[in-house]
PDB file of C-alpha atoms in Angstrom:
ATOM      1  CA  LYS Q 242    -108.378-108.856 -75.548  1.00  0.00           C
ATOM      2  CA  SER Q 243    -108.791-110.009 -79.220  1.00  0.00           C
ATOM      3  CA  ASP Q 244    -105.879-110.904 -81.023  1.00  0.00           C
ATOM      4  CA  HIS Q 245    -106.683-108.838 -83.541  1.00  0.00           C
ATOM      5  CA  LYS Q 246    -106.859-105.819 -81.199  1.00  0.00           C
ATOM      6  CA  MET Q 247    -104.076-103.787 -82.446  1.00  0.00           C
ATOM      7  CA  ASN Q 248    -105.011-104.165 -86.306  1.00  0.00           C
ATOM      8  CA  LEU Q 249    -108.181-102.781 -85.274  1.00  0.00           C
ATOM      9  CA  PHE Q 250    -106.995 -99.825 -83.359  1.00  0.00           C
ATOM     10  CA  THR Q 251    -103.645 -99.520 -86.258  1.00  0.00           C
ATOM     11  CA  THR Q 252    -105.238 -99.904 -89.233  1.00  0.00           C
ATOM     12  CA  GLU Q 253    -105.055 -96.772 -91.844  1.00  0.00           C
ATOM     13  CA  ASN Q 254    -107.898 -97.925 -93.855  1.00  0.00           C
ATOM     14  CA  LYS Q 255    -110.883 -95.954 -94.474  1.00  0.00           C
ATOM     15  CA  ILE Q 256    -114.342 -97.493 -94.947  1.00  0.00           C
ATOM     16  CA  THR Q 257    -115.454 -98.801 -97.649  1.00  0.00           C
ATOM     17  CA  ASP Q 258    -118.972 -97.998 -99.582  1.00  0.00           C
ATOM     18  CA  GLU Q 259    -120.306-101.614 -98.248  1.00  0.00           C
ATOM     19  CA  GLU Q 260    -118.886-100.985 -94.577  1.00  0.00           C
ATOM     20  CA  ALA Q 261    -120.576 -97.505 -94.447  1.00  0.00           C
ATOM     21  CA  LYS Q 262    -124.064 -99.473 -95.799  1.00  0.00           C
ATOM     22  CA  ALA Q 263    -123.595-101.785 -93.028  1.00  0.00           C
ATOM     23  CA  LEU Q 264    -122.553 -99.125 -90.415  1.00  0.00           C
ATOM     24  CA  THR Q 265    -125.643 -96.691 -91.246  1.00  0.00           C
ATOM     25  CA  ALA Q 266    -128.033 -99.903 -91.123  1.00  0.00           C
ATOM     26  CA  TYR Q 267    -126.637-100.635 -87.457  1.00  0.00           C
ATOM     27  CA  LEU Q 268    -126.890 -96.879 -86.109  1.00  0.00           C
ATOM     28  CA  ALA Q 269    -130.410 -96.920 -87.467  1.00  0.00           C
ATOM     29  CA  SER Q 270    -131.512-100.218 -85.615  1.00  0.00           C
ATOM     30  CA  THR Q 271    -129.863 -98.523 -82.372  1.00  0.00           C
ATOM     31  CA  SER Q 272    -131.797 -95.834 -82.353  1.00  0.00           C
ATOM     32  CA  GLN Q 273    -134.411 -97.434 -80.316  1.00  0.00           C
ATOM     33  CA  CYS Q 274    -131.735 -98.412 -77.626  1.00  0.00           C
ATOM     34  CA  ARG Q 275    -130.674 -95.081 -77.300  1.00  0.00           C
ATOM     35  CA  ALA Q 276    -134.086 -93.396 -76.754  1.00  0.00           C
ATOM     36  CA  ILE Q 277    -134.249 -95.842 -73.480  1.00  0.00           C
ATOM     37  CA  SER Q 278    -131.639 -93.923 -71.753  1.00  0.00           C
ATOM     38  CA  SER Q 279    -133.809 -91.147 -71.319  1.00  0.00           C
ATOM     39  CA  HIS Q 280    -136.262 -93.148 -69.049  1.00  0.00           C
ATOM     40  CA  PHE Q 281    -133.289 -94.118 -66.797  1.00  0.00           C
ATOM     41  CA  PRO Q 282    -134.218 -93.511 -63.262  1.00  0.00           C
ATOM     42  CA  VAL Q 283    -131.203 -91.614 -62.442  1.00  0.00           C
ATOM     43  CA  PRO Q 284    -130.466 -88.578 -64.527  1.00  0.00           C
ATOM     44  CA  GLU Q 285    -126.870 -88.340 -64.128  1.00  0.00           C
ATOM     45  CA  LEU Q 286    -126.331 -91.936 -65.330  1.00  0.00           C
ATOM     46  CA  ALA Q 287    -128.797 -91.097 -68.333  1.00  0.00           C
ATOM     47  CA  GLY Q 288    -126.783 -87.983 -68.962  1.00  0.00           C
ATOM     48  CA  ILE Q 289    -123.177 -90.223 -69.043  1.00  0.00           C
ATOM     49  CA  TYR Q 290    -125.235 -92.883 -71.636  1.00  0.00           C
ATOM     50  CA  GLN Q 291    -126.473 -89.777 -73.628  1.00  0.00           C
ATOM     51  CA  ASN Q 292    -123.162 -88.294 -73.536  1.00  0.00           C
ATOM     52  CA  PHE Q 293    -121.308 -91.006 -74.527  1.00  0.00           C
ATOM     53  CA  TYR Q 294    -123.562 -91.601 -77.744  1.00  0.00           C
ATOM     54  CA  SER Q 295    -123.193 -88.050 -78.845  1.00  0.00           C
ATOM     55  CA  GLN Q 296    -119.625 -88.087 -78.893  1.00  0.00           C
ATOM     56  CA  VAL Q 297    -119.568 -91.505 -80.643  1.00  0.00           C
ATOM     57  CA  ASP Q 298    -121.911 -90.066 -83.393  1.00  0.00           C
ATOM     58  CA  VAL Q 299    -119.155 -87.718 -84.297  1.00  0.00           C
ATOM     59  CA  VAL Q 300    -116.599 -90.568 -84.374  1.00  0.00           C
ATOM     60  CA  TYR Q 301    -118.874 -92.319 -86.879  1.00  0.00           C
ATOM     61  CA  GLN Q 302    -119.511 -89.101 -88.848  1.00  0.00           C
ATOM     62  CA  ASN Q 303    -115.964 -88.656 -89.352  1.00  0.00           C
ATOM     63  CA  LEU Q 304    -115.488 -92.182 -90.224  1.00  0.00           C
ATOM     64  CA  LEU Q 305    -118.333 -92.408 -92.647  1.00  0.00           C
ATOM     65  CA  SER Q 306    -117.248 -89.265 -94.337  1.00  0.00           C
ATOM     66  CA  ARG Q 307    -113.694 -90.769 -94.548  1.00  0.00           C
ATOM     67  CA  LYS Q 308    -111.875 -88.010 -92.430  1.00  0.00           C
ATOM     68  CA  ILE Q 309    -110.399 -90.536 -90.099  1.00  0.00           C
ATOM     69  CA  SER Q 310    -109.671 -94.047 -90.784  1.00  0.00           C
ATOM     70  CA  ILE Q 311    -110.846 -97.422 -89.117  1.00  0.00           C
ATOM     71  CA  GLY Q 312    -108.340 -97.460 -86.761  1.00  0.00           C
ATOM     72  CA  GLU Q 313    -108.786 -94.004 -85.492  1.00  0.00           C
ATOM     73  CA  ALA Q 314    -112.322 -94.681 -85.012  1.00  0.00           C
ATOM     74  CA  ASN Q 315    -111.768 -97.739 -83.275  1.00  0.00           C
ATOM     75  CA  LYS Q 316    -109.199 -95.857 -80.885  1.00  0.00           C
ATOM     76  CA  GLU Q 317    -111.410 -92.749 -80.254  1.00  0.00           C
ATOM     77  CA  LYS Q 318    -114.759 -95.055 -79.503  1.00  0.00           C
ATOM     78  CA  TYR Q 319    -112.801 -97.238 -77.153  1.00  0.00           C
ATOM     79  CA  GLU Q 320    -111.306 -94.265 -75.171  1.00  0.00           C
ATOM     80  CA  LEU Q 321    -115.149 -93.072 -74.724  1.00  0.00           C
ATOM     81  CA  MET Q 322    -116.195 -96.325 -73.906  1.00  0.00           C
ATOM     82  CA  GLN Q 323    -113.264 -96.282 -70.903  1.00  0.00           C
ATOM     83  CA  THR Q 324    -114.425 -92.716 -69.977  1.00  0.00           C
ATOM     84  CA  ALA Q 325    -118.039 -93.636 -69.871  1.00  0.00           C
ATOM     85  CA  GLN Q 326    -117.283 -96.649 -67.953  1.00  0.00           C
ATOM     86  CA  SER Q 327    -115.268 -95.121 -65.286  1.00  0.00           C
ATOM     87  CA  GLN Q 328    -117.855 -92.244 -64.820  1.00  0.00           C
ATOM     88  CA  TRP Q 329    -120.912 -94.750 -64.472  1.00  0.00           C
ATOM     89  CA  ILE Q 330    -118.513 -96.733 -62.187  1.00  0.00           C
ATOM     90  CA  ASN Q 331    -117.428 -93.329 -60.392  1.00  0.00           C
ATOM     91  CA  TYR Q 332    -121.194 -92.499 -59.793  1.00  0.00           C
ATOM     92  CA  GLU Q 333    -122.119 -96.018 -58.420  1.00  0.00           C
ATOM     93  CA  SER Q 334    -119.517 -95.991 -55.971  1.00  0.00           C
ATOM     94  CA  THR Q 335    -119.888 -92.418 -54.682  1.00  0.00           C
ATOM     95  CA  HIS Q 336    -124.089 -92.954 -54.550  1.00  0.00           C
ATOM     96  CA  LYS Q 337    -124.221 -96.588 -53.219  1.00  0.00           C
ATOM     97  CA  ILE Q 338    -126.164 -97.824 -56.377  1.00  0.00           C
ATOM     98  CA  ASN Q 339    -126.325-101.670 -57.094  1.00  0.00           C
TER      99      ASN Q 339
END
C-alpha cells in the first residue's frame, strides 16, 4: 500500500555493490529464523514456508548476480508471498487450525 510500490515493481535498476552487501548480510541474519520452520508441528505448513524460502533464494541469487532488476525481484518475491499466504490460509481453512 506504499506510495512507492509501483516504483519498487517497475524500476529497471540493478542492485549496487553496497546494496548487495546489505542483502547478503540480511540473508545471513535470517538463516536462524528459517531453521525454525523445521520445528512447525504441521509438516504441510512447514513445507509451505520452506518452499517459499527456497524460491525466494533463487530470486535473491538472480538479483545478486544481476540477472534481474530490483523491480523484477520485488515482483517475483511479492507473487511468491501471495502464493504462500494463499496456501497457508487454504490449509488453515480446510483443517480448522487457529
